[in-house]
Amino acid sequence: MTEIGDETSEAAKYRAPALSKGLDILELLSTVADGLTQAEIAKTLGRTSSEIFRMLMVLRERGYVEIDNDRYHLTTKMFVMAHRHPPVKRLAAYAGDPMQRLADRLNQSMHLGILHRGEMLVIAQVDCPDNNLTSVRLGAHVSIYETASGRVLAAWLDRPGLAALIDAAGRDAPKRAGFEADLPAVRRQGYCVSPSQTIAGVQNLAVPIFDFTGQPVASVTIPFIQRLSGTSIFPPEYCRDALVEMCRDISRRLGADMDQILGRDPATEPRQG
């Protein structure tokens, strides 16, 4: 059994004080819009001015911070680094295996979609093991007005975000009215269940995925078909609940605080009129 003292000494062995100080500076500067002087950084972090000076010189040399009128600011280097790892790949990496496991378990195909220029873009598709299946082509673009996935993502947008989405989707008055009328109920439920608007007999089950900011970044949709035979025959309610559980787990892995997200009161947040 490992003693607490052993754990402490083990952690101490791998400490990197210089790295910690550098990260402290980056994290601090990320919280201020106007930058900070060397003295202000030192005081806030409880460090000596000479310690901070050495760290700032290294960070400047590596392009992470810049100085203007004696005030240090973050550069865009970390932003660029973050975007070298495409969000689409990250989403697919987190969602791919859970989606395939659930598709095998439920014997239903499913796809992962994101918002792109007023449409839903399918970025991942997994098939179930059955010989007969319903799937959506990878890379397909579908109008948000015709999708359950578009509804679950739009339902969580604030007023400016929803207005921008509607503008990009096109102002088809009848479709827009029906689309927006569905959003309050979708948001209260946390999912969307609706008949397919493109294939008769298919019921779409869609659930959002959230990131660490609490914003919806993708949705997973099961184009549910009622099987008449086979070893895995589940009703749509069971599939819906399993999908909700999977998407919430993926959201937590992406850093989302699901308790906070689910505790929001839609009536208190701005909506598109």
PDB file of C-alpha atoms in Angstrom:
ATOM      1  CA  MET A   1       0.000   0.000   0.000  1.00  0.00           C
ATOM      2  CA  THR A   2       1.309   3.464  -0.877  1.00  0.00           C
ATOM      3  CA  GLU A   3       1.543   5.836   2.075  1.00  0.00           C
ATOM      4  CA  ILE A   4       0.442   9.462   1.794  1.00  0.00           C
ATOM      5  CA  GLY A   5       3.992  10.593   2.470  1.00  0.00           C
ATOM      6  CA  ASP A   6       5.241   8.450  -0.402  1.00  0.00           C
ATOM      7  CA  GLU A   7       2.687   9.985  -2.737  1.00  0.00           C
ATOM      8  CA  THR A   8       3.770  13.475  -1.698  1.00  0.00           C
ATOM      9  CA  SER A   9       7.439  12.742  -2.295  1.00  0.00           C
ATOM     10  CA  GLU A  10       6.612  11.090  -5.621  1.00  0.00           C
ATOM     11  CA  ALA A  11       4.678  14.199  -6.751  1.00  0.00           C
ATOM     12  CA  ALA A  12       7.493  16.470  -5.562  1.00  0.00           C
ATOM     13  CA  LYS A  13       9.987  14.519  -7.638  1.00  0.00           C
ATOM     14  CA  TYR A  14       8.213  15.452 -10.847  1.00  0.00           C
ATOM     15  CA  ARG A  15       7.546  19.113 -10.125  1.00  0.00           C
ATOM     16  CA  ALA A  16       8.781  21.664 -12.655  1.00  0.00           C
ATOM     17  CA  PRO A  17       8.744  25.070 -10.879  1.00  0.00           C
ATOM     18  CA  ALA A  18       9.847  27.058 -13.932  1.00  0.00           C
ATOM     19  CA  LEU A  19       7.125  25.495 -16.066  1.00  0.00           C
ATOM     20  CA  SER A  20       4.547  26.196 -13.361  1.00  0.00           C
ATOM     21  CA  LYS A  21       5.547  29.853 -13.209  1.00  0.00           C
ATOM     22  CA  GLY A  22       5.332  30.199 -16.966  1.00  0.00           C
ATOM     23  CA  LEU A  23       1.883  28.612 -17.050  1.00  0.00           C
ATOM     24  CA  ASP A  24       0.741  30.845 -14.187  1.00  0.00           C
ATOM     25  CA  ILE A  25       1.698  33.892 -16.256  1.00  0.00           C
ATOM     26  CA  LEU A  26      -0.111  32.639 -19.354  1.00  0.00           C
ATOM     27  CA  GLU A  27      -3.247  31.818 -17.389  1.00  0.00           C
ATOM     28  CA  LEU A  28      -3.201  35.210 -15.687  1.00  0.00           C
ATOM     29  CA  LEU A  29      -2.733  37.162 -18.907  1.00  0.00           C
ATOM     30  CA  SER A  30      -5.604  35.240 -20.495  1.00  0.00           C
ATOM     31  CA  THR A  31      -7.983  36.840 -17.982  1.00  0.00           C
ATOM     32  CA  VAL A  32      -7.172  40.500 -18.697  1.00  0.00           C
ATOM     33  CA  ALA A  33      -7.957  42.531 -21.790  1.00  0.00           C
ATOM     34  CA  ASP A  34      -5.489  45.393 -21.321  1.00  0.00           C
ATOM     35  CA  GLY A  35      -2.439  43.427 -20.271  1.00  0.00           C
ATOM     36  CA  LEU A  36      -0.374  43.771 -17.095  1.00  0.00           C
ATOM     37  CA  THR A  37       2.958  45.275 -16.169  1.00  0.00           C
ATOM     38  CA  GLN A  38       5.764  43.105 -14.866  1.00  0.00           C
ATOM     39  CA  ALA A  39       5.183  44.469 -11.349  1.00  0.00           C
ATOM     40  CA  GLU A  40       1.442  43.742 -11.532  1.00  0.00           C
ATOM     41  CA  ILE A  41       2.072  40.169 -12.672  1.00  0.00           C
ATOM     42  CA  ALA A  42       4.573  39.590  -9.872  1.00  0.00           C
ATOM     43  CA  LYS A  43       2.258  41.015  -7.222  1.00  0.00           C
ATOM     44  CA  THR A  44      -0.774  39.038  -8.417  1.00  0.00           C
ATOM     45  CA  LEU A  45       1.154  35.754  -8.520  1.00  0.00           C
ATOM     46  CA  GLY A  46       3.029  36.351  -5.286  1.00  0.00           C
ATOM     47  CA  ARG A  47       6.406  36.123  -7.031  1.00  0.00           C
ATOM     48  CA  THR A  48       9.477  38.338  -7.056  1.00  0.00           C
ATOM     49  CA  SER A  49       9.928  40.728  -9.949  1.00  0.00           C
ATOM     50  CA  SER A  50      13.177  39.007 -10.966  1.00  0.00           C
ATOM     51  CA  GLU A  51      11.443  35.605 -11.176  1.00  0.00           C
ATOM     52  CA  ILE A  52       8.738  37.034 -13.381  1.00  0.00           C
ATOM     53  CA  PHE A  53      11.240  38.915 -15.556  1.00  0.00           C
ATOM     54  CA  ARG A  54      13.074  35.710 -16.486  1.00  0.00           C
ATOM     55  CA  MET A  55       9.826  33.922 -17.327  1.00  0.00           C
ATOM     56  CA  LEU A  56       8.578  36.841 -19.412  1.00  0.00           C
ATOM     57  CA  MET A  57      11.799  36.952 -21.416  1.00  0.00           C
ATOM     58  CA  VAL A  58      11.454  33.269 -22.337  1.00  0.00           C
ATOM     59  CA  LEU A  59       7.765  33.649 -23.179  1.00  0.00           C
ATOM     60  CA  ARG A  60       8.552  36.650 -25.382  1.00  0.00           C
ATOM     61  CA  GLU A  61      11.336  34.784 -27.170  1.00  0.00           C
ATOM     62  CA  ARG A  62       8.975  31.869 -27.857  1.00  0.00           C
ATOM     63  CA  GLY A  63       6.256  34.186 -29.121  1.00  0.00           C
ATOM     64  CA  TYR A  64       3.641  33.595 -26.411  1.00  0.00           C
ATOM     65  CA  VAL A  65       3.597  37.143 -25.028  1.00  0.00           C
ATOM     66  CA  GLU A  66       4.417  40.609 -26.329  1.00  0.00           C
ATOM     67  CA  ILE A  67       5.001  43.955 -24.632  1.00  0.00           C
ATOM     68  CA  ASP A  68       3.377  47.267 -25.469  1.00  0.00           C
ATOM     69  CA  ASN A  69       3.880  50.402 -23.335  1.00  0.00           C
ATOM     70  CA  ASP A  70       5.348  48.281 -20.516  1.00  0.00           C
ATOM     71  CA  ARG A  71       2.276  46.036 -20.458  1.00  0.00           C
ATOM     72  CA  TYR A  72       2.444  42.375 -21.370  1.00  0.00           C
ATOM     73  CA  HIS A  73      -0.245  40.764 -23.523  1.00  0.00           C
ATOM     74  CA  LEU A  74      -0.813  37.300 -24.909  1.00  0.00           C
ATOM     75  CA  THR A  75      -0.110  36.865 -28.606  1.00  0.00           C
ATOM     76  CA  THR A  76      -2.286  34.691 -30.818  1.00  0.00           C
ATOM     77  CA  LYS A  77       0.196  31.821 -30.718  1.00  0.00           C
ATOM     78  CA  MET A  78      -1.846  29.666 -28.341  1.00  0.00           C
ATOM     79  CA  PHE A  79      -4.955  30.339 -30.410  1.00  0.00           C
ATOM     80  CA  VAL A  80      -3.122  29.118 -33.508  1.00  0.00           C
ATOM     81  CA  MET A  81      -1.819  26.071 -31.666  1.00  0.00           C
ATOM     82  CA  ALA A  82      -5.278  25.163 -30.432  1.00  0.00           C
ATOM     83  CA  HIS A  83      -6.632  25.294 -33.969  1.00  0.00           C
ATOM     84  CA  ARG A  84      -3.931  23.064 -35.363  1.00  0.00           C
ATOM     85  CA  HIS A  85      -5.921  20.258 -33.767  1.00  0.00           C
ATOM     86  CA  PRO A  86      -9.151  20.507 -35.746  1.00  0.00           C
ATOM     87  CA  PRO A  87     -12.320  20.461 -33.633  1.00  0.00           C
ATOM     88  CA  VAL A  88     -13.906  18.070 -36.104  1.00  0.00           C
ATOM     89  CA  LYS A  89     -11.163  15.517 -35.519  1.00  0.00           C
ATOM     90  CA  ARG A  90     -11.416  15.987 -31.770  1.00  0.00           C
ATOM     91  CA  LEU A  91     -15.167  15.492 -31.800  1.00  0.00           C
ATOM     92  CA  ALA A  92     -14.921  12.421 -33.999  1.00  0.00           C
ATOM     93  CA  ALA A  93     -12.195  10.993 -31.780  1.00  0.00           C
ATOM     94  CA  TYR A  94     -14.283  11.404 -28.628  1.00  0.00           C
ATOM     95  CA  ALA A  95     -17.561  10.286 -30.165  1.00  0.00           C
ATOM     96  CA  GLY A  96     -16.541   7.593 -32.635  1.00  0.00           C
ATOM     97  CA  ASP A  97     -16.097   4.600 -30.325  1.00  0.00           C
ATOM     98  CA  PRO A  98     -19.104   5.349 -28.064  1.00  0.00           C
ATOM     99  CA  MET A  99     -21.287   5.793 -31.156  1.00  0.00           C
ATOM    100  CA  GLN A 100     -20.199   2.481 -32.641  1.00  0.00           C
ATOM    101  CA  ARG A 101     -20.740   0.633 -29.366  1.00  0.00           C
ATOM    102  CA  LEU A 102     -24.214   2.113 -29.019  1.00  0.00           C
ATOM    103  CA  ALA A 103     -25.068   1.378 -32.651  1.00  0.00           C
ATOM    104  CA  ASP A 104     -24.087  -2.256 -32.114  1.00  0.00           C
ATOM    105  CA  ARG A 105     -26.076  -2.456 -28.894  1.00  0.00           C
ATOM    106  CA  LEU A 106     -29.254  -0.839 -30.216  1.00  0.00           C
ATOM    107  CA  ASN A 107     -28.960  -2.214 -33.757  1.00  0.00           C
ATOM    108  CA  GLN A 108     -29.545   1.312 -35.066  1.00  0.00           C
ATOM    109  CA  SER A 109     -27.243   3.438 -37.216  1.00  0.00           C
ATOM    110  CA  MET A 110     -26.382   6.994 -36.142  1.00  0.00           C
ATOM    111  CA  HIS A 111     -24.462  10.034 -37.323  1.00  0.00           C
ATOM    112  CA  LEU A 112     -22.625  13.018 -35.837  1.00  0.00           C
ATOM    113  CA  GLY A 113     -23.386  16.480 -37.211  1.00  0.00           C
ATOM    114  CA  ILE A 114     -22.230  20.059 -36.709  1.00  0.00           C
ATOM    115  CA  LEU A 115     -23.605  23.422 -37.814  1.00  0.00           C
ATOM    116  CA  HIS A 116     -21.946  24.772 -40.942  1.00  0.00           C
ATOM    117  CA  ARG A 117     -23.183  27.857 -42.823  1.00  0.00           C
ATOM    118  CA  GLY A 118     -26.786  27.397 -41.825  1.00  0.00           C
ATOM    119  CA  GLU A 119     -26.848  23.662 -42.526  1.00  0.00           C
ATOM    120  CA  MET A 120     -26.084  20.451 -40.702  1.00  0.00           C
ATOM    121  CA  LEU A 121     -22.837  18.881 -41.876  1.00  0.00           C
ATOM    122  CA  VAL A 122     -22.451  15.150 -41.210  1.00  0.00           C
ATOM    123  CA  ILE A 123     -18.898  14.547 -39.979  1.00  0.00           C
ATOM    124  CA  ALA A 124     -19.176  10.943 -38.783  1.00  0.00           C
ATOM    125  CA  GLN A 125     -21.449   8.008 -39.567  1.00  0.00           C
ATOM    126  CA  VAL A 126     -21.564   4.583 -37.915  1.00  0.00           C
ATOM    127  CA  ASP A 127     -23.648   1.639 -39.074  1.00  0.00           C
ATOM    128  CA  CYS A 128     -25.343  -1.035 -37.041  1.00  0.00           C
ATOM    129  CA  PRO A 129     -24.603  -4.750 -37.607  1.00  0.00           C
ATOM    130  CA  ASP A 130     -27.986  -5.488 -39.225  1.00  0.00           C
ATOM    131  CA  ASN A 131     -28.283  -6.171 -42.949  1.00  0.00           C
ATOM    132  CA  ASN A 132     -30.919  -3.446 -43.294  1.00  0.00           C
ATOM    133  CA  LEU A 133     -30.058   0.044 -42.145  1.00  0.00           C
ATOM    134  CA  THR A 134     -30.718   3.731 -42.648  1.00  0.00           C
ATOM    135  CA  SER A 135     -27.672   5.967 -42.872  1.00  0.00           C
ATOM    136  CA  VAL A 136     -26.683   9.465 -43.952  1.00  0.00           C
ATOM    137  CA  ARG A 137     -23.784  10.032 -46.306  1.00  0.00           C
ATOM    138  CA  LEU A 138     -20.616  11.297 -44.645  1.00  0.00           C
ATOM    139  CA  GLY A 139     -20.128  14.935 -45.633  1.00  0.00           C
ATOM    140  CA  ALA A 140     -23.803  15.467 -46.417  1.00  0.00           C
ATOM    141  CA  HIS A 141     -25.226  18.982 -45.979  1.00  0.00           C
ATOM    142  CA  VAL A 142     -28.853  19.146 -44.830  1.00  0.00           C
ATOM    143  CA  SER A 143     -31.003  22.204 -44.111  1.00  0.00           C
ATOM    144  CA  ILE A 144     -31.449  22.824 -40.395  1.00  0.00           C
ATOM    145  CA  TYR A 145     -35.156  23.296 -41.022  1.00  0.00           C
ATOM    146  CA  GLU A 146     -35.441  19.647 -42.071  1.00  0.00           C
ATOM    147  CA  THR A 147     -33.485  18.048 -39.233  1.00  0.00           C
ATOM    148  CA  ALA A 148     -33.913  17.071 -35.618  1.00  0.00           C
ATOM    149  CA  SER A 149     -30.191  17.649 -35.161  1.00  0.00           C
ATOM    150  CA  GLY A 150     -30.544  21.253 -36.297  1.00  0.00           C
ATOM    151  CA  ARG A 151     -33.272  21.776 -33.726  1.00  0.00           C
ATOM    152  CA  VAL A 152     -31.284  20.441 -30.775  1.00  0.00           C
ATOM    153  CA  LEU A 153     -28.343  22.712 -31.604  1.00  0.00           C
ATOM    154  CA  ALA A 154     -30.411  25.810 -32.381  1.00  0.00           C
ATOM    155  CA  ALA A 155     -32.449  25.370 -29.197  1.00  0.00           C
ATOM    156  CA  TRP A 156     -29.378  26.171 -27.074  1.00  0.00           C
ATOM    157  CA  LEU A 157     -28.170  29.224 -28.970  1.00  0.00           C
ATOM    158  CA  ASP A 158     -28.545  32.716 -27.531  1.00  0.00           C
ATOM    159  CA  ARG A 159     -30.477  35.383 -29.440  1.00  0.00           C
ATOM    160  CA  PRO A 160     -27.573  36.663 -31.608  1.00  0.00           C
ATOM    161  CA  GLY A 161     -26.432  33.134 -32.360  1.00  0.00           C
ATOM    162  CA  LEU A 162     -29.895  31.990 -33.381  1.00  0.00           C
ATOM    163  CA  ALA A 163     -30.455  35.089 -35.502  1.00  0.00           C
ATOM    164  CA  ALA A 164     -27.161  34.475 -37.323  1.00  0.00           C
ATOM    165  CA  LEU A 165     -28.060  30.827 -37.874  1.00  0.00           C
ATOM    166  CA  ILE A 166     -31.501  31.682 -39.267  1.00  0.00           C
ATOM    167  CA  ASP A 167     -29.969  34.293 -41.541  1.00  0.00           C
ATOM    168  CA  ALA A 168     -27.468  31.750 -42.890  1.00  0.00           C
ATOM    169  CA  ALA A 169     -30.162  29.084 -43.296  1.00  0.00           C
ATOM    170  CA  GLY A 170     -32.402  31.307 -45.404  1.00  0.00           C
ATOM    171  CA  ARG A 171     -35.595  33.038 -44.421  1.00  0.00           C
ATOM    172  CA  ASP A 172     -38.132  30.535 -45.707  1.00  0.00           C
ATOM    173  CA  ALA A 173     -41.047  31.884 -43.648  1.00  0.00           C
ATOM    174  CA  PRO A 174     -43.174  28.712 -43.247  1.00  0.00           C
ATOM    175  CA  LYS A 175     -40.195  26.461 -42.498  1.00  0.00           C
ATOM    176  CA  ARG A 176     -38.645  29.025 -40.194  1.00  0.00           C
ATOM    177  CA  ALA A 177     -41.871  29.438 -38.219  1.00  0.00           C
ATOM    178  CA  GLY A 178     -42.253  25.711 -37.657  1.00  0.00           C
ATOM    179  CA  PHE A 179     -38.567  25.359 -36.818  1.00  0.00           C
ATOM    180  CA  GLU A 180     -38.562  28.131 -34.206  1.00  0.00           C
ATOM    181  CA  ALA A 181     -41.851  26.967 -32.703  1.00  0.00           C
ATOM    182  CA  ASP A 182     -40.234  23.627 -31.858  1.00  0.00           C
ATOM    183  CA  LEU A 183     -37.194  25.069 -30.054  1.00  0.00           C
ATOM    184  CA  PRO A 184     -38.609  25.799 -26.553  1.00  0.00           C
ATOM    185  CA  ALA A 185     -39.900  22.240 -26.119  1.00  0.00           C
ATOM    186  CA  VAL A 186     -36.699  20.753 -27.502  1.00  0.00           C
ATOM    187  CA  ARG A 187     -34.647  22.757 -25.046  1.00  0.00           C
ATOM    188  CA  ARG A 188     -36.822  21.801 -22.076  1.00  0.00           C
ATOM    189  CA  GLN A 189     -36.528  18.123 -22.985  1.00  0.00           C
ATOM    190  CA  GLY A 190     -32.855  18.206 -23.880  1.00  0.00           C
ATOM    191  CA  TYR A 191     -33.460  16.202 -27.062  1.00  0.00           C
ATOM    192  CA  CYS A 192     -35.583  16.157 -30.199  1.00  0.00           C
ATOM    193  CA  VAL A 193     -37.793  13.333 -31.404  1.00  0.00           C
ATOM    194  CA  SER A 194     -39.535  13.977 -34.712  1.00  0.00           C
ATOM    195  CA  PRO A 195     -40.641  12.181 -37.858  1.00  0.00           C
ATOM    196  CA  SER A 196     -38.129  12.399 -40.667  1.00  0.00           C
ATOM    197  CA  GLN A 197     -39.000  15.117 -43.149  1.00  0.00           C
ATOM    198  CA  THR A 198     -37.215  13.258 -45.939  1.00  0.00           C
ATOM    199  CA  ILE A 199     -37.991   9.527 -45.455  1.00  0.00           C
ATOM    200  CA  ALA A 200     -41.389   8.157 -44.477  1.00  0.00           C
ATOM    201  CA  GLY A 201     -41.434   5.768 -41.539  1.00  0.00           C
ATOM    202  CA  VAL A 202     -38.198   7.029 -39.993  1.00  0.00           C
ATOM    203  CA  GLN A 203     -38.236   8.742 -36.602  1.00  0.00           C
ATOM    204  CA  ASN A 204     -35.237  10.942 -35.860  1.00  0.00           C
ATOM    205  CA  LEU A 205     -33.837  10.928 -32.319  1.00  0.00           C
ATOM    206  CA  ALA A 206     -31.301  13.739 -31.812  1.00  0.00           C
ATOM    207  CA  VAL A 207     -29.302  14.815 -28.743  1.00  0.00           C
ATOM    208  CA  PRO A 208     -26.763  17.671 -28.419  1.00  0.00           C
ATOM    209  CA  ILE A 209     -23.134  17.437 -27.340  1.00  0.00           C
ATOM    210  CA  PHE A 210     -21.711  20.361 -25.330  1.00  0.00           C
ATOM    211  CA  ASP A 211     -18.131  21.541 -24.879  1.00  0.00           C
ATOM    212  CA  PHE A 212     -16.357  23.026 -21.857  1.00  0.00           C
ATOM    213  CA  THR A 213     -17.901  26.451 -22.506  1.00  0.00           C
ATOM    214  CA  GLY A 214     -21.402  25.015 -22.174  1.00  0.00           C
ATOM    215  CA  GLN A 215     -22.172  25.601 -25.849  1.00  0.00           C
ATOM    216  CA  PRO A 216     -23.644  22.929 -28.150  1.00  0.00           C
ATOM    217  CA  VAL A 217     -20.965  21.878 -30.625  1.00  0.00           C
ATOM    218  CA  ALA A 218     -22.476  18.811 -32.277  1.00  0.00           C
ATOM    219  CA  SER A 219     -25.412  16.463 -32.215  1.00  0.00           C
ATOM    220  CA  VAL A 220     -25.824  12.721 -32.577  1.00  0.00           C
ATOM    221  CA  THR A 221     -28.893  11.505 -34.429  1.00  0.00           C
ATOM    222  CA  ILE A 222     -30.423   8.067 -34.730  1.00  0.00           C
ATOM    223  CA  PRO A 223     -32.675   7.741 -37.788  1.00  0.00           C
ATOM    224  CA  PHE A 224     -34.745   5.191 -35.890  1.00  0.00           C
ATOM    225  CA  ILE A 225     -36.397   2.387 -37.846  1.00  0.00           C
ATOM    226  CA  GLN A 226     -38.763  -0.102 -36.232  1.00  0.00           C
ATOM    227  CA  ARG A 227     -37.410  -3.590 -36.827  1.00  0.00           C
ATOM    228  CA  LEU A 228     -39.850  -6.470 -37.114  1.00  0.00           C
ATOM    229  CA  SER A 229     -37.349  -9.228 -36.468  1.00  0.00           C
ATOM    230  CA  GLY A 230     -33.876  -9.804 -35.109  1.00  0.00           C
ATOM    231  CA  THR A 231     -32.163 -10.228 -31.788  1.00  0.00           C
ATOM    232  CA  SER A 232     -31.938  -6.528 -30.885  1.00  0.00           C
ATOM    233  CA  ILE A 233     -35.361  -4.929 -30.993  1.00  0.00           C
ATOM    234  CA  PHE A 234     -35.651  -1.871 -28.765  1.00  0.00           C
ATOM    235  CA  PRO A 235     -38.464   0.706 -28.667  1.00  0.00           C
ATOM    236  CA  PRO A 236     -37.660   4.327 -29.601  1.00  0.00           C
ATOM    237  CA  GLU A 237     -37.934   5.502 -25.973  1.00  0.00           C
ATOM    238  CA  TYR A 238     -35.194   3.092 -24.903  1.00  0.00           C
ATOM    239  CA  CYS A 239     -32.958   4.184 -27.792  1.00  0.00           C
ATOM    240  CA  ARG A 240     -33.614   7.847 -27.003  1.00  0.00           C
ATOM    241  CA  ASP A 241     -32.628   7.440 -23.339  1.00  0.00           C
ATOM    242  CA  ALA A 242     -29.482   5.504 -24.265  1.00  0.00           C
ATOM    243  CA  LEU A 243     -28.555   8.226 -26.751  1.00  0.00           C
ATOM    244  CA  VAL A 244     -29.076  10.942 -24.123  1.00  0.00           C
ATOM    245  CA  GLU A 245     -26.814   9.083 -21.702  1.00  0.00           C
ATOM    246  CA  MET A 246     -24.077   8.626 -24.308  1.00  0.00           C
ATOM    247  CA  CYS A 247     -24.120  12.286 -25.428  1.00  0.00           C
ATOM    248  CA  ARG A 248     -23.974  13.553 -21.858  1.00  0.00           C
ATOM    249  CA  ASP A 249     -20.993  11.319 -21.196  1.00  0.00           C
ATOM    250  CA  ILE A 250     -19.215  12.626 -24.315  1.00  0.00           C
ATOM    251  CA  SER A 251     -20.018  16.193 -23.223  1.00  0.00           C
ATOM    252  CA  ARG A 252     -18.458  15.574 -19.815  1.00  0.00           C
ATOM    253  CA  ARG A 253     -15.344  14.203 -21.492  1.00  0.00           C
ATOM    254  CA  LEU A 254     -15.179  17.441 -23.478  1.00  0.00           C
ATOM    255  CA  GLY A 255     -15.262  19.379 -20.201  1.00  0.00           C
ATOM    256  CA  ALA A 256     -18.945  20.339 -20.067  1.00  0.00           C
ATOM    257  CA  ASP A 257     -20.569  20.872 -16.672  1.00  0.00           C
ATOM    258  CA  MET A 258     -23.764  18.977 -17.434  1.00  0.00           C
ATOM    259  CA  ASP A 259     -25.332  19.712 -14.033  1.00  0.00           C
ATOM    260  CA  GLN A 260     -25.039  23.424 -14.732  1.00  0.00           C
ATOM    261  CA  ILE A 261     -26.238  23.084 -18.324  1.00  0.00           C
ATOM    262  CA  LEU A 262     -29.249  20.994 -17.385  1.00  0.00           C
ATOM    263  CA  GLY A 263     -30.070  23.387 -14.553  1.00  0.00           C
ATOM    264  CA  ARG A 264     -30.502  26.375 -16.869  1.00  0.00           C
ATOM    265  CA  ASP A 265     -33.963  27.872 -17.048  1.00  0.00           C
ATOM    266  CA  PRO A 266     -34.748  28.576 -20.708  1.00  0.00           C
ATOM    267  CA  ALA A 267     -37.375  31.142 -19.701  1.00  0.00           C
ATOM    268  CA  THR A 268     -34.701  33.373 -18.186  1.00  0.00           C
ATOM    269  CA  GLU A 269     -32.430  33.384 -21.219  1.00  0.00           C
ATOM    270  CA  PRO A 270     -32.812  35.544 -24.326  1.00  0.00           C
ATOM    271  CA  ARG A 271     -34.693  33.977 -27.163  1.00  0.00           C
ATOM    272  CA  GLN A 272     -35.181  34.919 -30.791  1.00  0.00           C
ATOM    273  CA  GLY A 273     -38.514  36.640 -31.245  1.00  0.00           C
TER     274      GLY A 273
END
